[in-house]
């Protein structure tokens, strides 16, 4: 799965050009490089030696205005001077020591200057975003237990289930290799599809469409979990690539996190919009959660507390959140009968108080301008 990007999804740009970038260059070496990078990103470009006409021609080739992305070779910068200013123009070259390149970039209105081979991975990302129709990324929410048995996996599963039931494109990622498997919690341990060990060798960009189509589909959501093998380590680069791909097509991504924050988990935390720290309402659990919260804050941008169960006298949910130095995201009562229903094959969040909590959470999160509940 390393490097390849799917072509599925929404159109990458307005107009007949679709998700196909426009290349303008006469440099054969640079053109070979750009065609190779487009292939790696899953995109089929159109190539011109100068600025094409604004309207598309009979073959459907995009003009200057309609192409979703324009890659201008440094050799062609002077030939496109005077073209109408537009977004999505990149100046690409190979001379790392040419200081005048920035003047040429200003003259043609380029948003960025990319030098090969150093910027190859960045350029592949830009092209693949166009090929896959990348728009607003998914709202990514992580769930982590403040102590053992906090119920974080149950909450993560329920959040993903309710988002999918609400019509959101949803991917549930199990980032805890010692957690028993989210596919098992959803009753899909034998479902066909790829698991984490299949992605362990991923280094470059993972295609969003290819990722989604390869995962098991359970209860209207896609699940990336662990197999029953012995592998419990996924390199940080693979974690980063897979989570980035999951976010690229929008919707919702829910990640079940382990309590130990290593380098791979830090890569995940850095991509999350919000982390929910699940804490049972008891002093010992709050003490343990303080250590977890300190580690999570090293990489996460926003950490909030979910208090599970009834707090003892003299302690309430707001006080728990205050002790942890984080905002309160809500309270989840212990749901009598839930373990038995899960054992009988009903996924967490199918009904009851947990489902109502999750529905309320998504109404706030998806309804806010920032994509995160206030």
XYZ file of C-alpha atoms in Angstrom:
374
model
C 0.000 0.000 0.000
C 2.992 2.337 0.147
C 2.839 5.370 -2.075
C -0.114 4.434 -4.332
C -3.137 6.695 -4.332
C -6.608 5.889 -5.479
C -8.492 7.957 -8.026
C -11.851 7.555 -6.391
C -13.822 10.146 -4.475
C -15.077 13.580 -5.233
C -13.891 15.576 -8.183
C -10.658 17.317 -7.508
C -11.440 20.621 -9.184
C -14.196 22.538 -10.796
C -14.704 22.241 -14.473
C -13.984 19.548 -17.046
C -10.384 19.146 -15.918
C -11.581 17.029 -13.022
C -8.730 15.803 -10.880
C -6.069 15.952 -13.628
C -3.227 18.418 -13.069
C -1.771 20.562 -15.832
C 1.991 20.425 -16.501
C 3.698 23.220 -18.436
C 7.326 22.538 -19.371
C 9.638 21.784 -22.288
C 12.404 20.337 -20.118
C 12.426 16.584 -20.941
C 14.215 15.592 -17.722
C 11.854 17.602 -15.546
C 8.866 16.305 -17.474
C 9.950 12.711 -16.860
C 10.192 13.460 -13.142
C 6.772 15.105 -13.031
C 5.129 12.269 -14.942
C 6.708 9.769 -12.553
C 5.442 11.666 -9.517
C 1.968 11.975 -11.018
C 1.919 8.205 -11.543
C 2.945 7.683 -7.911
C 0.048 9.921 -6.839
C -2.486 8.141 -9.045
C -3.000 11.121 -11.349
C -2.969 11.364 -15.142
C -1.800 14.879 -16.083
C -2.217 16.977 -19.198
C 1.035 18.364 -20.634
C 1.501 21.668 -22.486
C 4.517 23.705 -23.511
C 2.791 27.030 -22.833
C -0.432 28.367 -21.319
C -3.385 26.559 -22.947
C -6.567 28.313 -23.950
C -8.948 29.116 -21.076
C -11.705 26.861 -22.404
C -11.279 23.093 -22.577
C -10.638 21.608 -25.970
C -12.557 18.756 -27.571
C -10.412 16.124 -25.857
C -11.329 17.437 -22.428
C -7.903 18.885 -21.635
C -8.137 21.611 -18.976
C -7.284 25.193 -19.712
C -5.342 27.487 -17.411
C -8.451 28.470 -15.449
C -10.079 25.053 -15.102
C -7.146 22.800 -14.172
C -7.281 21.977 -10.437
C -3.468 22.190 -10.140
C -0.819 23.729 -12.408
C 2.806 22.557 -12.284
C 5.051 25.005 -14.109
C 8.571 23.970 -14.940
C 11.187 26.571 -14.143
C 12.076 26.616 -17.839
C 8.525 27.742 -18.687
C 8.148 30.501 -16.099
C 8.800 33.319 -18.580
C 6.344 31.838 -21.103
C 3.462 31.900 -18.629
C 4.187 35.419 -17.371
C 1.075 37.508 -17.871
C -1.365 34.620 -17.505
C -4.367 35.406 -15.246
C -3.618 34.921 -11.545
C -5.176 31.846 -9.969
C -4.766 29.479 -7.024
C -3.025 26.129 -7.257
C 0.071 27.175 -9.221
C 3.402 25.568 -8.250
C 6.788 26.428 -9.755
C 8.928 23.292 -10.003
C 12.606 23.015 -10.866
C 15.858 21.252 -10.108
C 18.375 24.057 -9.524
C 18.748 24.353 -5.753
C 21.175 27.293 -5.977
C 19.204 29.738 -8.146
C 18.173 32.733 -5.988
C 16.210 34.374 -8.820
C 13.614 31.596 -8.750
C 11.622 33.506 -6.138
C 11.309 36.517 -8.422
C 9.973 34.290 -11.201
C 7.523 32.731 -8.760
C 6.172 36.172 -7.828
C 5.894 37.157 -11.477
C 3.651 34.199 -12.313
C 1.730 34.161 -9.027
C 3.016 30.773 -7.883
C 1.885 29.760 -4.422
C 4.962 27.665 -3.767
C 8.395 26.857 -5.172
C 9.345 23.177 -5.104
C 12.824 21.892 -5.885
C 13.404 18.293 -6.925
C 14.434 15.831 -5.706
C 14.133 17.281 -2.175
C 10.446 18.165 -2.505
C 9.291 14.963 -4.229
C 7.167 13.732 -1.311
C 5.548 17.157 -0.915
C 4.735 17.303 -4.612
C 3.250 13.808 -4.602
C 0.989 14.918 -1.746
C -0.196 17.980 -3.682
C -0.912 15.947 -6.809
C -2.655 13.150 -4.943
C -4.907 15.621 -3.138
C -6.117 16.711 -6.566
C -6.459 13.160 -7.867
C -8.482 12.122 -4.831
C -10.534 15.281 -4.679
C -9.288 16.227 -1.241
C -11.485 18.803 0.418
C -12.007 19.412 4.110
C -10.294 16.595 6.047
C -12.222 14.305 8.340
C -12.890 15.326 11.918
C -10.437 13.057 13.745
C -11.218 12.102 17.345
C -9.020 9.924 19.538
C -10.228 8.058 22.607
C -7.834 7.002 25.361
C -8.378 5.444 28.769
C -7.130 7.330 31.779
C -6.777 4.049 33.633
C -7.176 0.351 32.972
C -10.757 -0.701 32.321
C -11.951 2.865 31.735
C -14.087 1.839 28.768
C -12.208 3.791 26.107
C -12.528 1.094 23.433
C -16.251 0.804 24.107
C -16.680 4.565 23.724
C -14.549 4.676 20.552
C -16.614 1.907 19.005
C -19.886 3.588 19.977
C -18.773 6.966 18.628
C -17.876 5.430 15.272
C -21.124 3.470 15.101
C -23.289 6.504 15.829
C -21.404 8.682 13.337
C -21.958 6.069 10.622
C -25.625 5.754 11.550
C -25.886 9.517 11.209
C -24.720 9.294 7.603
C -21.085 10.301 8.058
C -18.324 8.558 6.153
C -16.633 6.863 9.106
C -13.388 4.998 9.667
C -12.594 3.408 13.030
C -8.876 2.859 13.644
C -7.631 0.525 16.359
C -4.223 1.909 17.361
C -3.921 -0.368 20.420
C -2.246 -3.663 19.446
C -2.905 -5.137 22.898
C -6.561 -4.187 23.067
C -8.124 -7.354 21.675
C -9.269 -5.911 18.355
C -12.040 -3.471 17.474
C -13.237 -5.845 14.779
C -13.952 -8.382 17.541
C -15.943 -5.770 19.482
C -18.001 -5.190 16.344
C -18.440 -8.908 15.703
C -16.354 -8.866 12.527
C -13.147 -10.697 13.356
C -13.641 -12.998 10.354
C -14.642 -10.211 7.933
C -12.559 -9.927 4.782
C -10.197 -7.001 4.494
C -6.767 -5.749 5.465
C -5.460 -5.350 9.009
C -2.594 -3.341 10.497
C 0.165 -5.851 9.662
C -0.703 -5.396 5.970
C 0.223 -1.700 6.268
C 3.348 -2.105 8.378
C 5.647 -1.499 5.398
C 3.937 1.741 4.335
C 6.416 4.599 4.101
C 5.076 7.091 1.580
C 1.580 8.269 0.877
C -1.253 5.757 1.208
C -4.145 6.308 -1.176
C -7.330 7.338 0.625
C -9.620 5.505 -1.760
C -7.490 2.382 -1.800
C -7.303 2.359 2.009
C -11.032 2.691 2.483
C -11.902 0.020 -0.058
C -9.411 -2.430 1.454
C -10.786 -2.338 5.017
C -13.546 -4.540 6.420
C -16.958 -2.872 6.398
C -18.910 -3.489 9.591
C -22.171 -1.762 10.541
C -21.786 0.822 7.740
C -18.289 1.891 8.812
C -14.778 0.842 7.833
C -12.540 -0.675 10.494
C -8.748 -0.921 10.649
C -7.871 -3.376 13.378
C -5.274 -6.027 14.194
C -5.173 -9.607 13.024
C -4.745 -12.547 15.376
C -1.024 -12.798 14.658
C 1.907 -11.893 16.853
C 2.868 -8.567 15.273
C 2.192 -5.699 17.669
C 4.398 -2.951 16.201
C 3.671 -0.636 13.288
C 6.433 1.857 12.396
C 5.655 5.527 13.066
C 5.899 6.364 9.346
C 3.229 3.789 8.543
C 0.966 5.073 11.313
C 1.340 8.618 10.012
C 0.614 7.644 6.403
C -2.424 5.518 7.192
C -4.100 8.039 9.509
C -3.464 10.827 6.993
C -5.090 8.735 4.262
C -8.087 7.960 6.466
C -8.677 11.684 7.034
C -8.273 12.763 3.434
C -11.805 12.101 2.176
C -13.646 13.879 4.951
C -16.287 12.592 7.323
C -15.228 11.188 10.686
C -12.209 9.212 11.872
C -12.252 7.688 15.358
C -9.024 6.271 16.814
C -8.872 3.928 19.808
C -5.556 4.791 21.487
C -3.336 2.787 23.827
C -2.425 4.326 27.188
C 1.281 4.171 26.436
C 2.364 7.069 24.189
C 5.288 5.932 22.059
C 6.625 7.438 18.842
C 3.976 5.794 16.664
C 1.126 6.934 18.910
C 2.596 10.452 18.943
C 2.325 10.465 15.138
C -1.376 9.689 15.478
C -1.971 12.258 18.225
C -0.443 14.987 16.078
C -3.141 14.438 13.440
C -6.138 14.386 15.783
C -8.463 17.347 16.225
C -9.569 16.194 19.646
C -8.628 13.534 22.203
C -11.207 12.262 24.690
C -9.645 11.042 27.938
C -12.048 8.535 29.538
C -11.814 8.573 33.334
C -13.834 6.495 35.809
C -15.227 8.690 38.572
C -12.903 7.607 41.370
C -9.815 9.170 42.895
C -7.382 6.382 42.033
C -8.423 6.505 38.378
C -8.088 10.287 38.361
C -4.540 9.978 39.683
C -3.644 7.501 36.936
C -5.334 9.669 34.310
C -3.155 12.617 35.287
C -0.066 10.758 34.118
C -1.747 9.732 30.867
C -2.965 13.275 30.239
C 0.540 14.676 30.702
C 1.915 12.290 28.067
C -0.931 12.941 25.611
C -0.563 16.719 25.860
C 2.984 16.452 24.548
C 1.591 15.726 21.063
C -2.172 16.422 21.045
C -3.620 19.863 20.366
C -6.877 19.446 22.336
C -7.552 17.039 25.230
C -10.944 16.803 26.954
C -12.279 14.624 29.727
C -15.154 12.151 29.617
C -16.142 10.964 33.089
C -17.552 7.454 33.159
C -19.758 6.282 35.979
C -20.858 7.909 39.191
C -18.380 9.967 41.189
C -18.085 9.455 44.968
C -19.533 12.005 47.359
C -17.594 15.254 47.272
C -16.388 14.745 43.703
C -18.267 15.512 40.498
C -17.422 15.460 36.791
C -16.411 19.118 36.658
C -14.090 18.567 39.607
C -12.501 15.562 37.882
C -11.851 17.615 34.761
C -10.461 20.417 36.902
C -8.043 18.072 38.647
C -6.819 16.944 35.227
C -6.541 20.479 33.895
C -8.749 19.793 30.873
C -12.266 20.807 29.755
C -15.124 18.413 30.440
C -16.569 16.815 27.289
C -19.367 15.043 29.158
C -20.422 12.243 31.460
C -21.222 8.669 30.440
C -23.256 6.688 32.986
C -22.440 3.021 33.462
C -25.009 1.253 31.306
C -26.496 -1.781 33.019
C -26.748 -4.737 30.654
C -24.327 -3.392 28.050
C -21.622 -6.066 28.579
C -24.193 -8.810 28.178
C -25.600 -7.300 24.988
C -22.109 -6.935 23.531
C -21.367 -10.560 24.388
C -24.491 -11.529 22.456
C -23.287 -9.648 19.363
C -24.794 -6.177 19.758
C -22.138 -3.496 19.153
C -21.623 -0.754 21.751
C -23.712 2.308 20.989
C -26.526 0.492 19.248
C -28.961 1.912 21.828
C -29.197 3.170 25.383
C -27.443 5.942 27.301
C -24.127 5.420 25.501
C -25.822 5.942 22.130
C -27.470 9.130 23.395
C -24.158 10.471 24.687
C -22.480 9.825 21.322
C -25.322 11.388 19.334
C -25.091 14.522 21.465
C -21.333 14.638 21.068
C -21.524 14.473 17.265
C -24.273 17.112 17.116
C -21.953 19.526 18.900
C -18.777 18.466 17.124
C -20.060 18.331 13.560
C -22.284 21.346 13.978
C -19.579 23.705 15.179
C -17.646 25.937 12.819
C -14.335 24.509 14.013
C -15.469 20.891 13.813
C -14.779 20.494 17.557
C -17.295 20.916 20.359
C -16.962 24.110 22.343
